[in-house]
Every structure is written in structure tokens, then in C-alpha cells.
Amino acid sequence: MTTYDIALIGFGGVNRTLAELIATRGETLHTELGFGLRVVAITDLRLGSLVQAEGIDLSIPLNLGGGGETFAEYGGSADTNNESVIRNCTADIICEATFTNPDDGEPAVSHVRWALESGKSVCTTNKGPVALRGAELTSLAEQNGVHFEFEGAVMSGTPVIRLAKKMFAGLELKGFEGILNGTSNYVLGRMEAGLGLEAAIGEAQELGYAEANPSADIEGYDVQLKVLILANELLDAGMELQDVQRQGISAVTPENIRKAAREGRRWKLVGAARRNLDGSVTAGVSPVALPLDHGLAGISGATNAVSFDTDLLGAVTVSGPGAGRVETAYALLSDIIAMHAVRTGAAANA
Ligand code: HSE
């Protein structure tokens, strides 16, 4: 039976949850998926780095946390030399789950580059490298004969990117529109129920939906990155961030919301892209008062949905969670399953 050695870069909620899944469900995963996972390196800004080619006892990182301890006390280091760890560790696969930097994607872009250059496959939930350097990193992976997978960059573990790439063969994808940010959708719903913008944002923060800086959610930056990823990956748009028009929901007033309700409409932050007749692609993010019978109008709370416009099937809509520790950790697992399927020649999910 195959065992993949993995390195966890960033040990926040997502990779920590992946480690928990491996620790608690490793046997089941082995039986169900036909491969095992062994963690051989972990790096984290707060905890430092721990590298053990024979496999890390996961009870060590999973019990480390708030007390200010670092990996130095467990045979590792308090330092995080990500380049050295990524290039020199024995991992087959690097799971990159550090924070999203929407300006240049760093340091995640470098993490991915170092891994691919040193012949390691990468799965990431990080929007930055995919949105801002997706084509370059995909090509680097191909040159090095390894995989670069990033299902969790859009709608966490809900299958969207791989589904559209693999299952729409023979269809022409004309465009897509979606609710791609749970926080702003939650906030609009709470404003419809009578809450003010700030109070609704506060609730979304308490529930753990919002980004560290909630303006990324409210002002549409998060959706802008996701639209860029989907447009480039699925419509081959070759776009850059500034090509995706962006407007968030901060200017939507309670009066706008009441007026829409009187007219049988509901405000949603919609991210969309469409191929034009001349082959170019137009993409953007903006608040739209959708009629209640629109397919996206009923998507409530922190749920996400994306509707693909295809020539032979018409609209194909996928909805599901767009965030969450477990949901996003599952995205990494689904990426590894897809890599395994390619390696073993299995068609499913490849
Ligand atoms: N803050 C994001 C959301 C989470 O609310 O959807 C993942 O991008």
C-alpha cells in the first residue's frame, strides 16, 4: 500500500484539522482510499518547525497551542526556515495553508515554488498563489513532473474547480455567476432581518466566517480573487487582478434592502465572469438585487453557490460550504486523492 509523506506549511486551523483527520481516521482513510498519509514536516510562524523523516507523532503538534511552547522543546526548532524545510524535507506532497496575501501572494507563492522546484507536489487552500501566479506555478509543476492542486481556494472542499474541469468535458462553458463569500452573504441576510452592517459583521466574526480583516469579505476583495481563479482556470481568461471589476456591499443600505424586499428582490454579492462574442472574458464582483426566483437568491447564511452556464446543459449549479476548518481541510484531502488517482491511473476524481 502506498504511503505519501506530507509536509504541513502553516499549522493554523486548516492543516491542524488535516493532522487531526490523519491522527483519528488514518486507518479508515487507508482502507477507503488505498493510501496512507504520514506527516514528516510541519512549519508554523508561532510554533517553529519540526522535521522527522520517520514520521511525526501527531500528538505532539496537536497538543501544542496557546502556552507559548514551540517545536524546539520536541526536537525541532523555534525558527521557521520554510525554504530549507520545503526544499530539503523528504515529503512527497507539501500542504500549503498559510494566510492569503492578496497583494503579491507571498510568502505562499515562494512556498509553492520551492516545493515544485524540488520535485514535490503541492496542494493549497491559499487563494493568493493560485489567483496571482496560477499559470506560472501550474507550468512549473508540469516541468517538474509533479502536481499542483488547489480545490480549496474556492468554496473550500465543495467540489467546484475539479468538477468543472473534469466533468464538463464536451460542454462549452460560457460563464459563471456565484455567491462566493460566506461572510458577505451572511451579513446581507442579517441586514434583511433588521441588523445594521457593523453588528452583522460582528456576528460573522464571532461565528468564524470572516477573514482576519473583514474588509476583504465586505469590500469584495475575497470574491475578486475567487472570480479571478475561476475565470483563469475554467475560461482560460488569462486575466490579472485589476481586470476583475470589484464593488463590495458596504454601500448597500437598510433602505436599499427594504426597497428590494418590497419589489420581490434580495441583495446578493455576485461574482461572475462571461465569455464575450469576440472570445474575451468580462469578470467582476458587485452587489445585485436578484429577483427571488433567481437560482442564487435562495442561498442563505454562509453557504456559497456557483452556477455554470453551459451550452448543452444550461445552468449547472453547485452549492455547499465555502469556508470552515474541516471543510477546507477536506479540500486538501481531495487534492491528495486526485493526485493518487492520476498516479494510479484511476479515472475517478483524477
Ligand atoms: N472569509 C471567507 C468567506 C472564507 O467568508 O467566505 C474563505 O475564503
Tab-separated table of C-alpha atoms and ligand atoms in Angstrom:
chain	number	residue	atom	x	y	z
A	1	MET	CA	0.000	0.000	0.000
A	2	THR	CA	1.261	3.452	-0.885
A	3	THR	CA	2.088	5.935	1.843
A	4	TYR	CA	2.531	9.590	0.955
A	5	ASP	CA	4.812	11.638	3.139
A	6	ILE	CA	3.439	15.125	3.601
A	7	ALA	CA	4.685	18.436	4.989
A	8	LEU	CA	2.264	20.913	6.556
A	9	ILE	CA	3.269	24.516	5.886
A	10	GLY	CA	1.289	26.664	8.296
A	11	PHE	CA	-0.316	24.966	11.274
A	12	GLY	CA	-3.427	27.076	11.777
A	13	GLY	CA	-6.964	25.734	11.656
A	14	VAL	CA	-6.808	24.016	8.273
A	15	ASN	CA	-3.586	21.990	8.469
A	16	ARG	CA	-4.208	21.286	12.151
A	17	THR	CA	-7.555	19.776	11.168
A	18	LEU	CA	-5.898	17.752	8.410
A	19	ALA	CA	-3.471	16.410	11.033
A	20	GLU	CA	-6.434	15.568	13.289
A	21	LEU	CA	-8.109	13.684	10.438
A	22	ILE	CA	-4.912	11.712	9.801
A	23	ALA	CA	-4.455	11.011	13.532
A	24	THR	CA	-8.025	9.944	14.186
A	25	ARG	CA	-9.133	8.462	10.863
A	26	GLY	CA	-5.851	7.303	9.355
A	27	GLU	CA	-6.815	3.630	9.300
A	28	THR	CA	-10.170	4.332	7.671
A	29	LEU	CA	-8.578	6.617	5.105
A	30	HIS	CA	-6.074	3.890	4.354
A	31	THR	CA	-8.790	1.297	3.788
A	32	GLU	CA	-11.132	3.571	1.861
A	33	LEU	CA	-8.626	5.461	-0.246
A	34	GLY	CA	-5.898	2.904	-0.807
A	35	PHE	CA	-3.099	5.057	0.549
A	36	GLY	CA	-1.762	6.236	3.869
A	37	LEU	CA	-0.543	9.666	4.914
A	38	ARG	CA	2.481	10.304	7.128
A	39	VAL	CA	3.441	13.798	8.272
A	40	VAL	CA	7.215	14.302	8.052
A	41	ALA	CA	7.483	18.084	8.490
A	42	ILE	CA	5.487	20.947	9.984
A	43	THR	CA	6.339	24.629	9.960
A	44	ASP	CA	4.402	27.400	11.598
A	45	LEU	CA	5.159	31.050	12.346
A	46	ARG	CA	4.306	30.637	16.033
A	47	LEU	CA	5.456	27.066	16.652
A	48	GLY	CA	8.629	26.893	14.557
A	49	SER	CA	9.499	23.776	12.610
A	50	LEU	CA	9.591	20.050	13.248
A	51	VAL	CA	11.099	17.693	10.672
A	52	GLN	CA	11.197	13.931	11.198
A	53	ALA	CA	11.672	11.724	8.161
A	54	GLU	CA	10.446	8.673	10.069
A	55	GLY	CA	7.089	10.400	10.706
A	56	ILE	CA	5.963	12.873	13.354
A	57	ASP	CA	3.964	11.649	16.334
A	58	LEU	CA	0.929	13.870	15.705
A	59	SER	CA	0.026	14.052	19.382
A	60	ILE	CA	2.952	16.493	19.719
A	61	PRO	CA	1.733	19.252	17.356
A	62	LEU	CA	-1.922	18.607	18.166
A	63	ASN	CA	-1.307	19.230	21.853
A	64	LEU	CA	0.779	22.341	21.280
A	65	GLY	CA	-1.069	25.579	21.271
A	66	GLY	CA	-1.722	28.550	23.449
A	67	GLY	CA	1.050	28.023	26.026
A	68	GLY	CA	3.891	29.683	24.092
A	69	GLU	CA	5.682	26.352	23.585
A	70	THR	CA	7.490	25.755	20.314
A	71	PHE	CA	8.781	22.719	18.453
A	72	ALA	CA	12.215	23.453	19.971
A	73	GLU	CA	11.052	21.598	23.061
A	74	TYR	CA	10.283	18.497	20.971
A	75	GLY	CA	13.442	18.076	18.949
A	76	GLY	CA	12.540	20.726	16.395
A	77	SER	CA	13.349	24.398	16.134
A	78	ALA	CA	11.684	27.633	17.193
A	79	ASP	CA	12.718	29.084	13.826
A	80	THR	CA	10.788	28.737	10.618
A	81	ASN	CA	13.155	28.407	7.730
A	82	ASN	CA	10.471	27.472	5.244
A	83	GLU	CA	12.771	27.411	2.236
A	84	SER	CA	15.170	24.971	3.844
A	85	VAL	CA	12.391	22.746	5.209
A	86	ILE	CA	10.405	22.711	1.971
A	87	ARG	CA	13.413	22.070	-0.262
A	88	ASN	CA	15.179	19.536	1.968
A	89	CYS	CA	12.475	17.535	3.730
A	90	THR	CA	11.518	14.091	2.469
A	91	ALA	CA	7.861	14.906	1.785
A	92	ASP	CA	6.198	13.825	-1.447
A	93	ILE	CA	3.468	16.443	-1.014
A	94	ILE	CA	3.500	19.921	0.536
A	95	CYS	CA	0.178	21.078	2.043
A	96	GLU	CA	0.350	24.871	1.972
A	97	ALA	CA	-2.179	26.601	4.241
A	98	THR	CA	-0.603	29.881	5.308
A	99	PHE	CA	-2.502	33.181	5.181
A	100	THR	CA	-3.742	34.704	1.924
A	101	ASN	CA	-1.869	37.799	0.869
A	102	PRO	CA	-3.972	39.475	-1.837
A	103	ASP	CA	-1.190	41.869	-2.964
A	104	ASP	CA	1.566	39.550	-4.193
A	105	GLY	CA	0.587	36.161	-2.778
A	106	GLU	CA	3.764	35.959	-0.706
A	107	PRO	CA	5.123	34.094	1.138
A	108	ALA	CA	2.825	31.356	-0.159
A	109	VAL	CA	3.951	31.819	-3.781
A	110	SER	CA	7.535	31.120	-2.722
A	111	HIS	CA	6.463	28.120	-0.633
A	112	VAL	CA	4.776	26.610	-3.676
A	113	ARG	CA	7.680	27.470	-5.995
A	114	TRP	CA	10.319	25.937	-3.681
A	115	ALA	CA	8.261	22.755	-3.402
A	116	LEU	CA	7.661	22.351	-7.121
A	117	GLU	CA	11.289	23.166	-7.969
A	118	SER	CA	12.441	20.465	-5.579
A	119	GLY	CA	10.175	17.837	-7.163
A	120	LYS	CA	7.396	17.859	-4.568
A	121	SER	CA	3.697	18.083	-5.358
A	122	VAL	CA	1.651	20.837	-3.750
A	123	CYS	CA	-1.903	21.162	-2.550
A	124	THR	CA	-3.026	24.501	-1.228
A	125	THR	CA	-6.117	26.235	0.092
A	126	ASN	CA	-4.432	29.586	-0.316
A	127	LYS	CA	-6.065	31.925	-2.837
A	128	GLY	CA	-3.002	34.150	-3.267
A	129	PRO	CA	-0.658	31.876	-5.240
A	130	VAL	CA	-3.476	30.464	-7.351
A	131	ALA	CA	-5.054	33.809	-8.236
A	132	LEU	CA	-1.850	35.758	-8.766
A	133	ARG	CA	0.613	33.125	-10.045
A	134	GLY	CA	-1.622	30.198	-11.033
A	135	ALA	CA	-0.438	29.808	-14.637
A	136	GLU	CA	3.259	30.110	-13.744
A	137	LEU	CA	3.007	27.585	-10.904
A	138	THR	CA	0.962	25.116	-12.947
A	139	SER	CA	3.582	25.256	-15.665
A	140	LEU	CA	6.374	24.828	-13.097
A	141	ALA	CA	4.597	21.723	-11.773
A	142	GLU	CA	4.377	20.300	-15.292
A	143	GLN	CA	8.075	20.982	-15.949
A	144	ASN	CA	8.976	19.121	-12.764
A	145	GLY	CA	6.571	16.217	-13.294
A	146	VAL	CA	4.615	16.919	-10.111
A	147	HIS	CA	1.090	18.069	-9.204
A	148	PHE	CA	-0.256	21.486	-8.211
A	149	GLU	CA	-3.810	21.205	-6.846
A	150	PHE	CA	-5.894	23.919	-5.199
A	151	GLU	CA	-9.535	22.854	-4.887
A	152	GLY	CA	-9.845	24.587	-1.517
A	153	ALA	CA	-9.005	28.033	-2.894
A	154	VAL	CA	-12.651	28.437	-3.953
A	155	MET	CA	-15.615	27.202	-1.860
A	156	SER	CA	-13.404	25.149	0.493
A	157	GLY	CA	-13.980	21.408	-0.011
A	158	THR	CA	-17.135	21.824	-2.095
A	159	PRO	CA	-16.102	20.466	-5.484
A	160	VAL	CA	-16.070	23.294	-7.978
A	161	ILE	CA	-12.762	23.660	-9.793
A	162	ARG	CA	-12.059	19.978	-10.385
A	163	LEU	CA	-15.727	19.288	-11.080
A	164	ALA	CA	-15.914	21.905	-13.811
A	165	LYS	CA	-12.540	20.960	-15.314
A	166	LYS	CA	-13.129	17.224	-15.371
A	167	MET	CA	-16.868	16.781	-15.656
A	168	PHE	CA	-17.753	19.444	-18.223
A	169	ALA	CA	-15.759	17.773	-20.985
A	170	GLY	CA	-17.641	18.152	-24.254
A	171	LEU	CA	-19.573	21.155	-22.999
A	172	GLU	CA	-18.841	24.773	-23.755
A	173	LEU	CA	-18.653	26.819	-20.570
A	174	LYS	CA	-19.981	30.265	-21.420
A	175	GLY	CA	-19.574	31.795	-17.975
A	176	PHE	CA	-20.471	31.504	-14.332
A	177	GLU	CA	-22.019	33.513	-11.530
A	178	GLY	CA	-21.865	32.759	-7.870
A	179	ILE	CA	-22.106	33.677	-4.244
A	180	LEU	CA	-18.502	33.080	-3.303
A	181	ASN	CA	-18.179	34.738	0.088
A	182	GLY	CA	-19.999	33.395	3.112
A	183	THR	CA	-19.430	36.412	5.333
A	184	SER	CA	-20.988	38.973	2.999
A	185	ASN	CA	-23.898	36.630	2.280
A	186	TYR	CA	-24.464	36.121	5.992
A	187	VAL	CA	-24.239	39.877	6.609
A	188	LEU	CA	-26.775	40.688	3.864
A	189	GLY	CA	-29.150	38.103	5.338
A	190	ARG	CA	-28.840	39.576	8.829
A	191	MET	CA	-29.368	43.097	7.449
A	192	GLU	CA	-32.551	41.801	5.801
A	193	ALA	CA	-33.585	40.669	9.291
A	194	GLY	CA	-33.073	44.229	10.561
A	195	LEU	CA	-29.460	44.310	11.838
A	196	GLY	CA	-27.040	47.121	10.977
A	197	LEU	CA	-23.935	46.426	8.860
A	198	GLU	CA	-21.441	46.626	11.738
A	199	ALA	CA	-23.496	44.415	14.069
A	200	ALA	CA	-23.912	41.833	11.316
A	201	ILE	CA	-20.163	41.848	10.598
A	202	GLY	CA	-19.519	41.362	14.337
A	203	GLU	CA	-21.733	38.262	14.312
A	204	ALA	CA	-19.915	36.859	11.261
A	205	GLN	CA	-16.601	37.373	13.051
A	206	GLU	CA	-17.859	35.585	16.157
A	207	LEU	CA	-19.034	32.686	14.007
A	208	GLY	CA	-15.571	32.458	12.426
A	209	TYR	CA	-16.671	33.136	8.844
A	210	ALA	CA	-14.922	36.464	8.371
A	211	GLU	CA	-11.318	36.921	7.233
A	212	ALA	CA	-8.895	38.398	9.786
A	213	ASN	CA	-9.588	41.739	8.112
A	214	PRO	CA	-13.321	41.594	7.318
A	215	SER	CA	-12.985	44.303	4.677
A	216	ALA	CA	-11.654	41.501	2.435
A	217	ASP	CA	-15.109	39.952	2.712
A	218	ILE	CA	-17.255	43.084	2.779
A	219	GLU	CA	-15.464	45.062	0.070
A	220	GLY	CA	-15.350	42.143	-2.362
A	221	TYR	CA	-11.566	41.506	-2.392
A	222	ASP	CA	-12.035	37.849	-1.401
A	223	VAL	CA	-14.571	37.283	-4.184
A	224	GLN	CA	-12.359	39.156	-6.654
A	225	LEU	CA	-9.575	36.591	-6.054
A	226	LYS	CA	-12.018	33.693	-6.391
A	227	VAL	CA	-13.520	35.050	-9.622
A	228	LEU	CA	-10.005	35.523	-10.993
A	229	ILE	CA	-9.160	31.903	-10.142
A	230	LEU	CA	-12.334	30.515	-11.750
A	231	ALA	CA	-12.045	32.761	-14.826
A	232	ASN	CA	-8.438	31.773	-15.466
A	233	GLU	CA	-8.802	28.095	-14.609
A	234	LEU	CA	-12.151	27.420	-16.278
A	235	LEU	CA	-12.457	30.064	-19.009
A	236	ASP	CA	-8.743	30.326	-19.772
A	237	ALA	CA	-9.186	34.081	-19.416
A	238	GLY	CA	-5.544	34.997	-18.828
A	239	MET	CA	-6.697	37.796	-16.511
A	240	GLU	CA	-4.940	39.724	-13.798
A	241	LEU	CA	-6.497	41.021	-10.589
A	242	GLN	CA	-7.148	44.501	-11.939
A	243	ASP	CA	-9.145	43.008	-14.836
A	244	VAL	CA	-11.819	41.839	-12.377
A	245	GLN	CA	-14.069	44.781	-11.516
A	246	ARG	CA	-14.788	44.942	-7.801
A	247	GLN	CA	-17.507	46.519	-5.688
A	248	GLY	CA	-18.417	45.270	-2.211
A	249	ILE	CA	-21.557	45.536	-0.083
A	250	SER	CA	-20.601	48.406	2.233
A	251	ALA	CA	-22.739	50.862	0.260
A	252	VAL	CA	-25.866	48.680	0.437
A	253	THR	CA	-28.138	50.467	2.910
A	254	PRO	CA	-31.008	49.158	5.056
A	255	GLU	CA	-33.307	51.243	2.822
A	256	ASN	CA	-31.900	49.508	-0.301
A	257	ILE	CA	-32.666	46.187	1.367
A	258	ARG	CA	-36.233	47.185	2.354
A	259	LYS	CA	-36.922	48.526	-1.139
A	260	ALA	CA	-35.657	45.297	-2.723
A	261	ALA	CA	-37.920	43.261	-0.395
A	262	ARG	CA	-40.949	45.348	-1.453
A	263	GLU	CA	-40.074	44.620	-5.097
A	264	GLY	CA	-39.610	40.867	-4.580
A	265	ARG	CA	-35.839	41.102	-4.771
A	266	ARG	CA	-32.886	40.261	-2.499
A	267	TRP	CA	-29.398	41.742	-2.458
A	268	LYS	CA	-26.520	39.342	-3.069
A	269	LEU	CA	-22.821	39.903	-3.668
A	270	VAL	CA	-22.369	38.218	-7.030
A	271	GLY	CA	-19.039	37.241	-8.570
A	272	ALA	CA	-19.308	36.466	-12.256
A	273	ALA	CA	-17.396	36.033	-15.496
A	274	ARG	CA	-18.670	35.634	-19.041
A	275	ARG	CA	-17.076	34.949	-22.383
A	276	ASN	CA	-17.905	37.673	-24.919
A	277	LEU	CA	-18.656	37.098	-28.593
A	278	ASP	CA	-15.111	38.148	-29.541
A	279	GLY	CA	-13.670	35.474	-27.196
A	280	SER	CA	-12.582	37.895	-24.471
A	281	VAL	CA	-13.832	37.467	-20.905
A	282	THR	CA	-15.519	40.070	-18.706
A	283	ALA	CA	-15.378	39.428	-14.961
A	284	GLY	CA	-16.439	41.282	-11.863
A	285	VAL	CA	-17.879	41.370	-8.370
A	286	SER	CA	-20.822	43.574	-7.412
A	287	PRO	CA	-23.926	43.656	-5.253
A	288	VAL	CA	-27.049	42.838	-7.246
A	289	ALA	CA	-30.729	42.885	-6.209
A	290	LEU	CA	-31.737	39.487	-7.606
A	291	PRO	CA	-35.378	38.543	-8.225
A	292	LEU	CA	-36.476	35.955	-5.653
A	293	ASP	CA	-36.907	33.280	-8.324
A	294	HIS	CA	-33.235	33.604	-9.365
A	295	GLY	CA	-31.250	30.444	-8.567
A	296	LEU	CA	-28.848	32.299	-6.274
A	297	ALA	CA	-31.480	34.328	-4.365
A	298	GLY	CA	-32.295	31.453	-2.007
A	299	ILE	CA	-28.681	30.767	-0.993
A	300	SER	CA	-28.659	31.917	2.606
A	301	GLY	CA	-26.315	32.273	5.545
A	302	ALA	CA	-22.652	31.434	4.972
A	303	THR	CA	-23.423	28.966	2.179
A	304	ASN	CA	-21.790	29.530	-1.215
A	305	ALA	CA	-23.045	28.563	-4.661
A	306	VAL	CA	-21.844	28.864	-8.217
A	307	SER	CA	-23.936	28.450	-11.312
A	308	PHE	CA	-22.113	27.476	-14.503
A	309	ASP	CA	-23.689	28.460	-17.808
A	310	THR	CA	-23.079	25.668	-20.311
A	311	ASP	CA	-24.200	25.254	-23.909
A	312	LEU	CA	-25.711	21.760	-23.714
A	313	LEU	CA	-26.929	21.565	-20.102
A	314	GLY	CA	-27.845	25.196	-19.479
A	315	ALA	CA	-27.215	26.194	-15.867
A	316	VAL	CA	-25.457	23.675	-13.601
A	317	THR	CA	-25.372	24.913	-10.017
A	318	VAL	CA	-23.242	23.643	-7.143
A	319	SER	CA	-23.862	24.851	-3.604
A	320	GLY	CA	-22.152	23.990	-0.349
A	321	PRO	CA	-19.872	25.318	2.331
A	322	GLY	CA	-17.407	27.986	1.276
A	323	ALA	CA	-15.346	28.095	4.449
A	324	GLY	CA	-14.654	26.262	7.691
A	325	ARG	CA	-11.714	24.346	9.136
A	326	VAL	CA	-12.984	20.859	8.458
A	327	GLU	CA	-14.473	21.759	5.088
A	328	THR	CA	-11.204	23.343	3.959
A	329	ALA	CA	-9.044	20.539	5.351
A	330	TYR	CA	-11.181	18.142	3.321
A	331	ALA	CA	-10.212	20.153	0.211
A	332	LEU	CA	-6.552	19.235	0.851
A	333	LEU	CA	-7.506	15.601	1.244
A	334	SER	CA	-9.498	15.737	-2.001
A	335	ASP	CA	-6.428	17.175	-3.747
A	336	ILE	CA	-4.281	14.293	-2.495
A	337	ILE	CA	-6.962	11.799	-3.583
A	338	ALA	CA	-6.906	13.385	-7.047
A	339	MET	CA	-3.098	13.132	-7.218
A	340	HIS	CA	-3.261	9.485	-6.159
A	341	ALA	CA	-5.879	8.781	-8.840
A	342	VAL	CA	-3.585	10.209	-11.538
A	343	ARG	CA	-0.594	8.243	-10.248
A	344	THR	CA	-2.502	5.003	-10.168
A	345	GLY	CA	-4.335	5.649	-13.443
A	346	ALA	CA	-7.753	5.633	-11.766
A	347	ALA	CA	-10.217	7.765	-13.698
A	348	ALA	CA	-12.435	8.833	-10.815
A	349	ASN	CA	-11.719	12.304	-9.457
A	350	ALA	CA	-8.448	12.499	-11.384
B	1	HSE	N1	-13.913	34.696	4.613
B	1	HSE	C1	-14.282	33.787	3.557
B	1	HSE	C2	-15.791	33.738	3.490
B	1	HSE	C3	-13.715	32.418	3.818
B	1	HSE	O1	-16.471	34.389	4.297
B	1	HSE	O2	-16.325	33.106	2.587
B	1	HSE	C4	-12.917	31.730	2.771
B	1	HSE	O3	-12.474	32.417	1.687
